[in-house]
Amino acid sequence: MARGLRSKYNSTGERCVDACLNYGELRYTKEDGSPTRVEIPCDKYEEAISDFDERVKDGITQTTIDPKTVLNRGAFTYSQAKNIANEGKIKGLDFFEIDGSIECEHVLGISGSMEYALSIWNGDSPEDAAAKGVLRSMQVYGDDFIKELSLDNTVDTDAYYRFAKNVSSVGTMSDIKLYDTRNFGAFHNIQIEELEDRPKFIENIELPLGITGAAFGWIVVQILNYLVFNIQNKIAIIGISLIAMLAGSLTFIHIAKFLINKYVKSNTKTLIDMFNEEIERACIDSLLTVKEIEIILRNITKGEISKLLLDLKGSVNKKISTNSIVMKESRFILDARRMVILPGEFEIKGALDKLVGTYQEKLSSEYNVNNA
């Protein structure tokens, strides 16, 4: 990576600050002496800013610079970057066991490089993946990202800078959707289905329930007749008893069906929720893509969610069984991921030029008041 940008992930905010300082002075500076922007994990950013401020107040560091001009919030957590780096599927994204740090010397930085790889793993073309990587890097670095590229006089650099600043402040100025690091639940939506064995189970209990309900109806009629009505006509008593037996039988079956259905549905929802929690955890830990999740779900359920649920119902420890199923299929996916070679500067500049060009065309056609 060029000297103007750095990308270093560390396990704590304090270590992130240590990586940026050397005996109280900024470790990385540009040729003009200004600070080099350093991307750090999103989940360590606030801690690092606070730690940096405390060092300035306590006089531990000789610089009084605003830490926000040095530290840039990355798009991914330390754990996510570590998991991806440990898999060794992105050439240039390195994990150092000695101190637990993660570095990437590529101009896209860690966030942009991971965005590019995730796009490739999701089946996108290298061109589309490059555009996503560029957008992610601009979200992290803003117009500083543009300064790192060797742009010639044939391009409108001012337009490039404006676009990068807008991407950094707004989030994205393109219709291109980046990896959603916040809404992992959108990757899966298993619908609760009827269990295959439920109708058969209910049929098996209908006869004993009917007999029990009929007997209950008959007993109630006899007791009421003895204590209250005292009807002497045997034919009338038999008729009333038959009606009561039929009503009792139907009532018992209906109530039993209602309670059983409610219990099974509640139990099924609990299993589905447990399964979805494991899928979501896999999404968060390994940054699984939409298509990868689809493959995992297809391989786990084999197209029959009810069979999966029945298997889980038979497990002694459903939590462990669910975790084991998801982890096994996730491991297959992670091993099947292709090795990603990050794009060169030519591809990056091509993607950037296309992004800016598309944005300018949109401004001209949709936001030009003369065309309104």
Short mmCIF file of C-alpha atoms in Angstrom, two decimals:
data_model
loop_
_atom_site.label_atom_id
_atom_site.label_comp_id
_atom_site.label_asym_id
_atom_site.label_seq_id
_atom_site.Cartn_x
_atom_site.Cartn_y
_atom_site.Cartn_z
CA MET A 1 0.00 0.00 0.00
CA ALA A 2 1.18 3.50 -0.69
CA ARG A 3 2.44 5.63 2.18
CA GLY A 4 -0.71 7.75 2.37
CA LEU A 5 -2.87 4.86 3.62
CA ARG A 6 -2.36 1.98 6.01
CA SER A 7 -4.56 -0.88 7.08
CA LYS A 8 -3.78 -2.62 10.37
CA TYR A 9 -6.22 -4.58 12.51
CA ASN A 10 -5.36 -5.40 16.13
CA SER A 11 -7.24 -7.23 18.86
CA THR A 12 -7.78 -4.21 21.14
CA GLY A 13 -8.14 -0.47 20.77
CA GLU A 14 -4.93 0.03 22.76
CA ARG A 15 -2.97 -2.18 20.39
CA CYS A 16 -4.45 -0.32 17.42
CA VAL A 17 -3.05 2.91 18.85
CA ASP A 18 0.30 1.24 19.63
CA ALA A 19 0.53 0.25 15.96
CA CYS A 20 0.14 3.92 14.96
CA LEU A 21 2.67 5.38 17.41
CA ASN A 22 6.39 4.96 17.91
CA TYR A 23 7.78 6.35 21.16
CA GLY A 24 4.96 8.86 21.31
CA GLU A 25 5.33 10.03 17.72
CA LEU A 26 3.25 9.07 14.72
CA ARG A 27 4.68 5.91 13.23
CA TYR A 28 3.40 6.63 9.72
CA THR A 29 3.48 10.01 7.99
CA LYS A 30 3.34 11.24 4.43
CA GLU A 31 6.21 12.97 2.70
CA ASP A 32 4.83 16.37 3.75
CA GLY A 33 4.73 15.28 7.40
CA SER A 34 0.95 14.94 7.59
CA PRO A 35 -0.43 11.77 9.25
CA THR A 36 -1.02 8.63 7.27
CA ARG A 37 -4.60 7.41 7.56
CA VAL A 38 -4.77 4.01 9.27
CA GLU A 39 -7.79 1.72 8.94
CA ILE A 40 -8.61 -0.21 12.11
CA PRO A 41 -11.44 -2.67 13.00
CA CYS A 42 -14.90 -1.17 13.30
CA ASP A 43 -15.44 -2.79 16.70
CA LYS A 44 -12.18 -1.36 18.11
CA TYR A 45 -12.58 2.16 16.74
CA GLU A 46 -14.29 3.88 19.70
CA GLU A 47 -11.94 2.21 22.16
CA ALA A 48 -8.92 3.28 20.10
CA ILE A 49 -10.12 6.90 19.81
CA SER A 50 -10.65 7.05 23.57
CA ASP A 51 -7.23 5.51 24.27
CA PHE A 52 -5.51 7.91 21.87
CA ASP A 53 -7.23 10.90 23.52
CA GLU A 54 -6.16 9.73 26.96
CA ARG A 55 -2.54 9.47 25.83
CA VAL A 56 -2.67 13.00 24.48
CA LYS A 57 -4.17 14.33 27.74
CA ASP A 58 -1.65 12.43 29.88
CA GLY A 59 1.27 13.61 27.75
CA ILE A 60 2.24 10.04 26.86
CA THR A 61 2.36 10.97 23.20
CA GLN A 62 4.11 14.08 21.90
CA THR A 63 1.56 14.66 19.19
CA THR A 64 -1.61 16.64 19.89
CA ILE A 65 -3.28 15.69 16.64
CA ASP A 66 -6.96 14.71 16.60
CA PRO A 67 -7.00 10.88 16.55
CA LYS A 68 -9.90 10.94 14.09
CA THR A 69 -7.53 12.39 11.50
CA VAL A 70 -5.32 9.33 11.94
CA LEU A 71 -7.66 6.43 12.69
CA ASN A 72 -10.31 5.33 10.18
CA ARG A 73 -13.14 2.98 11.07
CA GLY A 74 -13.02 -0.16 8.94
CA ALA A 75 -16.10 -2.00 7.72
CA PHE A 76 -15.40 -5.30 9.47
CA THR A 77 -14.63 -6.49 12.98
CA TYR A 78 -11.28 -7.78 14.15
CA SER A 79 -12.69 -11.29 14.54
CA GLN A 80 -14.13 -11.32 11.03
CA ALA A 81 -10.87 -10.14 9.46
CA LYS A 82 -8.91 -12.67 11.52
CA ASN A 83 -11.16 -15.54 10.42
CA ILE A 84 -10.85 -14.56 6.76
CA ALA A 85 -7.08 -14.02 7.02
CA ASN A 86 -6.60 -17.37 8.75
CA GLU A 87 -8.35 -19.13 5.88
CA GLY A 88 -5.58 -17.81 3.60
CA LYS A 89 -7.91 -17.33 0.63
CA ILE A 90 -7.05 -13.65 -0.02
CA LYS A 91 -3.51 -13.16 -1.30
CA GLY A 92 -2.02 -10.18 0.51
CA LEU A 93 -4.24 -10.30 3.60
CA ASP A 94 -1.90 -11.56 6.31
CA PHE A 95 -2.37 -12.60 9.93
CA PHE A 96 0.66 -12.45 12.23
CA GLU A 97 0.47 -14.99 15.02
CA ILE A 98 3.16 -13.29 17.10
CA ASP A 99 0.98 -10.31 18.02
CA GLY A 100 -2.39 -11.17 16.49
CA SER A 101 -2.24 -8.31 14.00
CA ILE A 102 -3.72 -8.35 10.51
CA GLU A 103 -2.29 -6.30 7.67
CA CYS A 104 -2.95 -5.69 4.01
CA GLU A 105 -0.54 -3.70 1.87
CA HIS A 106 -2.95 -3.44 -1.05
CA VAL A 107 -4.36 0.00 -1.86
CA LEU A 108 -7.89 -1.26 -1.19
CA GLY A 109 -6.97 -1.89 2.42
CA ILE A 110 -8.48 -4.64 4.53
CA SER A 111 -12.11 -3.57 4.10
CA GLY A 112 -11.88 -3.00 0.35
CA SER A 113 -9.94 -6.23 -0.18
CA MET A 114 -12.43 -8.27 1.84
CA GLU A 115 -15.32 -6.64 -0.02
CA TYR A 116 -13.70 -7.60 -3.32
CA ALA A 117 -13.20 -11.20 -2.18
CA LEU A 118 -16.74 -11.54 -0.81
CA SER A 119 -18.09 -10.32 -4.13
CA ILE A 120 -16.00 -12.91 -6.01
CA TRP A 121 -17.14 -15.67 -3.64
CA ASN A 122 -20.73 -14.63 -4.23
CA GLY A 123 -20.28 -15.22 -7.97
CA ASP A 124 -19.74 -11.65 -9.21
CA SER A 125 -17.43 -10.83 -12.10
CA PRO A 126 -13.98 -9.35 -11.33
CA GLU A 127 -15.18 -6.03 -12.75
CA ASP A 128 -18.21 -5.87 -10.46
CA ALA A 129 -16.11 -7.04 -7.52
CA ALA A 130 -13.55 -4.30 -8.20
CA ALA A 131 -16.30 -1.67 -8.17
CA LYS A 132 -17.51 -2.94 -4.80
CA GLY A 133 -13.98 -2.98 -3.41
CA VAL A 134 -13.42 0.59 -4.56
CA LEU A 135 -16.70 1.77 -3.03
CA ARG A 136 -15.86 0.12 0.28
CA SER A 137 -12.39 1.67 0.34
CA MET A 138 -13.84 5.10 -0.37
CA GLN A 139 -16.28 4.62 2.50
CA VAL A 140 -13.30 4.04 4.78
CA TYR A 141 -10.77 6.55 3.43
CA GLY A 142 -12.86 9.12 1.56
CA ASP A 143 -10.97 11.21 -0.98
CA ASP A 144 -7.64 10.07 0.51
CA PHE A 145 -8.21 6.88 -1.46
CA ILE A 146 -8.16 8.88 -4.72
CA LYS A 147 -4.85 10.48 -3.76
CA GLU A 148 -3.24 7.06 -3.65
CA LEU A 149 -3.97 6.35 -7.28
CA SER A 150 -1.76 7.50 -10.14
CA LEU A 151 -4.38 9.42 -12.08
CA ASP A 152 -3.32 11.10 -15.33
CA ASN A 153 -4.44 14.40 -16.81
CA THR A 154 -7.14 12.78 -18.92
CA VAL A 155 -9.54 12.42 -15.98
CA ASP A 156 -11.46 15.01 -14.02
CA THR A 157 -9.78 14.55 -10.65
CA ASP A 158 -12.09 17.11 -9.00
CA ALA A 159 -15.09 14.97 -9.95
CA TYR A 160 -13.30 11.94 -8.51
CA TYR A 161 -12.62 13.73 -5.22
CA ARG A 162 -16.21 14.94 -4.92
CA PHE A 163 -17.53 11.46 -5.60
CA ALA A 164 -15.22 9.92 -2.99
CA LYS A 165 -16.16 12.51 -0.36
CA ASN A 166 -19.85 11.87 -1.02
CA VAL A 167 -19.39 8.12 -0.75
CA SER A 168 -17.56 8.57 2.55
CA SER A 169 -20.17 10.90 4.05
CA VAL A 170 -23.39 9.43 2.64
CA GLY A 171 -22.38 5.76 2.57
CA THR A 172 -22.72 5.08 -1.13
CA MET A 173 -23.55 7.11 -4.23
CA SER A 174 -24.20 4.07 -6.37
CA ASP A 175 -26.95 1.52 -6.91
CA ILE A 176 -24.37 -1.17 -6.23
CA LYS A 177 -25.10 -3.02 -3.00
CA LEU A 178 -22.15 -3.81 -0.79
CA TYR A 179 -21.94 -6.69 1.68
CA ASP A 180 -24.47 -5.93 4.42
CA THR A 181 -22.58 -6.28 7.68
CA ARG A 182 -25.61 -5.29 9.77
CA ASN A 183 -28.52 -7.35 8.51
CA PHE A 184 -27.39 -10.97 8.53
CA GLY A 185 -30.92 -12.14 9.23
CA ALA A 186 -31.87 -11.16 5.68
CA PHE A 187 -29.70 -14.01 4.37
CA HIS A 188 -32.02 -16.71 5.59
CA ASN A 189 -35.75 -17.06 5.99
CA ILE A 190 -36.80 -20.61 6.78
CA GLN A 191 -40.57 -20.97 6.81
CA ILE A 192 -42.21 -23.11 9.48
CA GLU A 193 -43.80 -26.04 7.71
CA GLU A 194 -46.19 -28.71 8.83
CA LEU A 195 -44.40 -31.74 10.24
CA GLU A 196 -44.91 -34.86 8.17
CA ASP A 197 -45.72 -37.04 11.18
CA ARG A 198 -48.28 -34.75 12.78
CA PRO A 199 -51.42 -35.85 10.86
CA LYS A 200 -50.53 -39.52 11.39
CA PHE A 201 -49.99 -38.93 15.09
CA ILE A 202 -53.36 -37.23 15.43
CA GLU A 203 -55.10 -40.03 13.55
CA ASN A 204 -53.62 -42.57 15.98
CA ILE A 205 -55.11 -40.79 19.00
CA GLU A 206 -58.52 -39.97 17.51
CA LEU A 207 -60.07 -43.36 18.42
CA PRO A 208 -59.07 -43.41 22.11
CA LEU A 209 -59.97 -39.73 22.42
CA GLY A 210 -63.37 -40.38 20.82
CA ILE A 211 -64.08 -43.27 23.16
CA THR A 212 -63.00 -41.23 26.19
CA GLY A 213 -65.14 -38.28 25.14
CA ALA A 214 -68.15 -40.50 24.51
CA ALA A 215 -67.79 -42.15 27.91
CA PHE A 216 -67.49 -38.75 29.55
CA GLY A 217 -70.65 -37.55 27.79
CA TRP A 218 -72.58 -40.65 28.84
CA ILE A 219 -71.48 -40.31 32.49
CA VAL A 220 -72.42 -36.62 32.62
CA VAL A 221 -75.93 -37.34 31.30
CA GLN A 222 -76.47 -40.11 33.86
CA ILE A 223 -75.26 -37.98 36.75
CA LEU A 224 -77.40 -34.97 35.73
CA ASN A 225 -80.45 -37.17 35.22
CA TYR A 226 -80.00 -38.78 38.64
CA LEU A 227 -79.36 -35.54 40.52
CA VAL A 228 -81.45 -32.99 38.61
CA PHE A 229 -83.82 -34.11 35.84
CA ASN A 230 -84.91 -37.60 36.94
CA ILE A 231 -86.25 -38.51 33.47
CA GLN A 232 -87.98 -41.91 33.56
CA ASN A 233 -88.39 -42.41 29.81
CA LYS A 234 -85.58 -44.80 28.88
CA ILE A 235 -85.81 -44.03 25.14
CA ALA A 236 -85.40 -40.31 25.88
CA ILE A 237 -82.43 -40.98 28.17
CA ILE A 238 -80.79 -43.18 25.51
CA GLY A 239 -81.29 -40.47 22.86
CA ILE A 240 -79.91 -37.75 25.11
CA SER A 241 -76.97 -40.01 26.07
CA LEU A 242 -76.12 -40.70 22.43
CA ILE A 243 -76.13 -37.00 21.64
CA ALA A 244 -73.94 -36.30 24.70
CA MET A 245 -71.58 -39.11 23.73
CA LEU A 246 -71.20 -37.70 20.20
CA ALA A 247 -70.68 -34.17 21.51
CA GLY A 248 -68.15 -35.35 24.08
CA SER A 249 -66.26 -37.37 21.50
CA LEU A 250 -66.02 -34.45 19.03
CA THR A 251 -65.11 -31.98 21.79
CA PHE A 252 -62.30 -34.15 23.14
CA ILE A 253 -60.83 -34.68 19.67
CA HIS A 254 -61.11 -30.97 18.77
CA ILE A 255 -59.48 -29.77 22.02
CA ALA A 256 -56.72 -32.37 21.76
CA LYS A 257 -55.97 -31.41 18.15
CA PHE A 258 -55.84 -27.71 19.11
CA LEU A 259 -53.46 -28.30 22.02
CA ILE A 260 -51.25 -30.68 20.05
CA ASN A 261 -51.03 -28.32 17.08
CA LYS A 262 -50.21 -25.41 19.35
CA TYR A 263 -47.51 -27.40 21.15
CA VAL A 264 -45.96 -28.75 17.95
CA LYS A 265 -45.97 -25.33 16.28
CA SER A 266 -44.39 -23.73 19.35
CA ASN A 267 -41.79 -26.49 19.57
CA THR A 268 -41.12 -26.21 15.84
CA LYS A 269 -40.64 -22.44 16.07
CA THR A 270 -38.15 -22.95 18.91
CA LEU A 271 -36.11 -25.33 16.75
CA ILE A 272 -36.29 -22.98 13.76
CA ASP A 273 -35.13 -20.05 15.90
CA MET A 274 -32.27 -22.15 17.27
CA PHE A 275 -31.26 -23.18 13.76
CA ASN A 276 -31.43 -19.59 12.48
CA GLU A 277 -29.27 -18.40 15.38
CA GLU A 278 -26.55 -20.83 14.32
CA ILE A 279 -26.83 -19.74 10.69
CA GLU A 280 -26.60 -16.10 11.74
CA ARG A 281 -23.55 -16.83 13.88
CA ALA A 282 -21.88 -18.50 10.91
CA CYS A 283 -22.76 -15.47 8.76
CA ILE A 284 -21.21 -13.08 11.25
CA ASP A 285 -18.09 -15.13 12.00
CA SER A 286 -17.21 -16.23 8.48
CA LEU A 287 -18.91 -13.48 6.44
CA LEU A 288 -20.88 -15.98 4.39
CA THR A 289 -22.42 -14.57 1.22
CA VAL A 290 -26.04 -14.87 0.15
CA LYS A 291 -25.31 -17.61 -2.36
CA GLU A 292 -23.14 -19.49 0.12
CA ILE A 293 -25.99 -19.43 2.65
CA GLU A 294 -28.36 -20.75 0.00
CA ILE A 295 -26.02 -23.68 -0.66
CA ILE A 296 -25.66 -24.42 3.06
CA LEU A 297 -29.42 -24.38 3.62
CA ARG A 298 -30.03 -26.57 0.58
CA ASN A 299 -27.43 -29.11 1.70
CA ILE A 300 -28.69 -29.17 5.29
CA THR A 301 -32.41 -29.46 4.58
CA LYS A 302 -32.18 -31.47 1.33
CA GLY A 303 -35.34 -29.59 0.39
CA GLU A 304 -37.25 -31.05 3.37
CA ILE A 305 -37.22 -28.79 6.41
CA SER A 306 -39.64 -31.08 8.22
CA LYS A 307 -37.13 -33.95 8.07
CA LEU A 308 -34.44 -31.70 9.56
CA LEU A 309 -36.80 -30.73 12.37
CA LEU A 310 -37.67 -34.35 13.10
CA ASP A 311 -33.99 -35.22 13.28
CA LEU A 312 -33.40 -32.35 15.71
CA LYS A 313 -36.38 -33.42 17.83
CA GLY A 314 -34.72 -36.78 18.29
CA SER A 315 -31.47 -35.21 19.49
CA VAL A 316 -30.64 -35.20 23.20
CA ASN A 317 -28.83 -31.84 23.01
CA LYS A 318 -30.50 -29.89 20.23
CA LYS A 319 -28.19 -26.87 20.59
CA ILE A 320 -25.05 -28.92 20.08
CA SER A 321 -26.63 -30.88 17.22
CA THR A 322 -27.70 -27.69 15.44
CA ASN A 323 -24.27 -26.14 15.86
CA SER A 324 -22.60 -29.29 14.56
CA ILE A 325 -24.81 -29.41 11.44
CA VAL A 326 -24.25 -25.75 10.55
CA MET A 327 -20.51 -25.80 11.30
CA LYS A 328 -20.00 -28.90 9.14
CA GLU A 329 -21.68 -27.37 6.09
CA SER A 330 -20.02 -23.99 6.70
CA ARG A 331 -16.62 -25.67 6.73
CA PHE A 332 -17.32 -27.21 3.32
CA ILE A 333 -18.17 -23.76 1.98
CA LEU A 334 -15.06 -22.11 3.44
CA ASP A 335 -12.82 -24.83 2.04
CA ALA A 336 -14.47 -24.49 -1.37
CA ARG A 337 -13.81 -20.76 -1.62
CA ARG A 338 -11.42 -19.94 -4.44
CA MET A 339 -8.12 -18.16 -3.89
CA VAL A 340 -8.59 -14.46 -4.60
CA ILE A 341 -5.92 -12.36 -6.26
CA LEU A 342 -6.63 -8.69 -5.57
CA PRO A 343 -7.00 -6.41 -8.60
CA GLY A 344 -4.15 -4.29 -9.91
CA GLU A 345 -4.22 -0.51 -10.08
CA PHE A 346 -5.30 -0.62 -13.73
CA GLU A 347 -8.44 -2.58 -12.82
CA ILE A 348 -9.07 -0.33 -9.82
CA LYS A 349 -8.82 2.86 -11.87
CA GLY A 350 -11.09 1.31 -14.50
CA ALA A 351 -13.71 0.49 -11.87
CA LEU A 352 -13.40 3.96 -10.36
CA ASP A 353 -13.75 5.64 -13.75
CA LYS A 354 -16.89 3.62 -14.48
CA LEU A 355 -18.40 4.46 -11.08
CA VAL A 356 -17.79 8.18 -11.48
CA GLY A 357 -19.01 8.12 -15.08
CA THR A 358 -22.24 6.35 -14.14
CA TYR A 359 -22.78 8.84 -11.32
CA GLN A 360 -22.24 11.82 -13.64
CA GLU A 361 -24.68 10.37 -16.17
CA LYS A 362 -27.27 9.96 -13.46
CA LEU A 363 -26.81 13.58 -12.39
CA SER A 364 -27.25 14.78 -15.96
CA SER A 365 -30.34 12.73 -16.71
CA GLU A 366 -32.21 12.65 -13.40
CA TYR A 367 -31.12 15.71 -11.42
CA ASN A 368 -30.68 18.37 -14.08
CA VAL A 369 -33.42 20.95 -13.48
CA ASN A 370 -33.38 21.88 -17.17
CA ASN A 371 -34.65 18.37 -17.93
CA ALA A 372 -37.39 18.49 -15.32
#
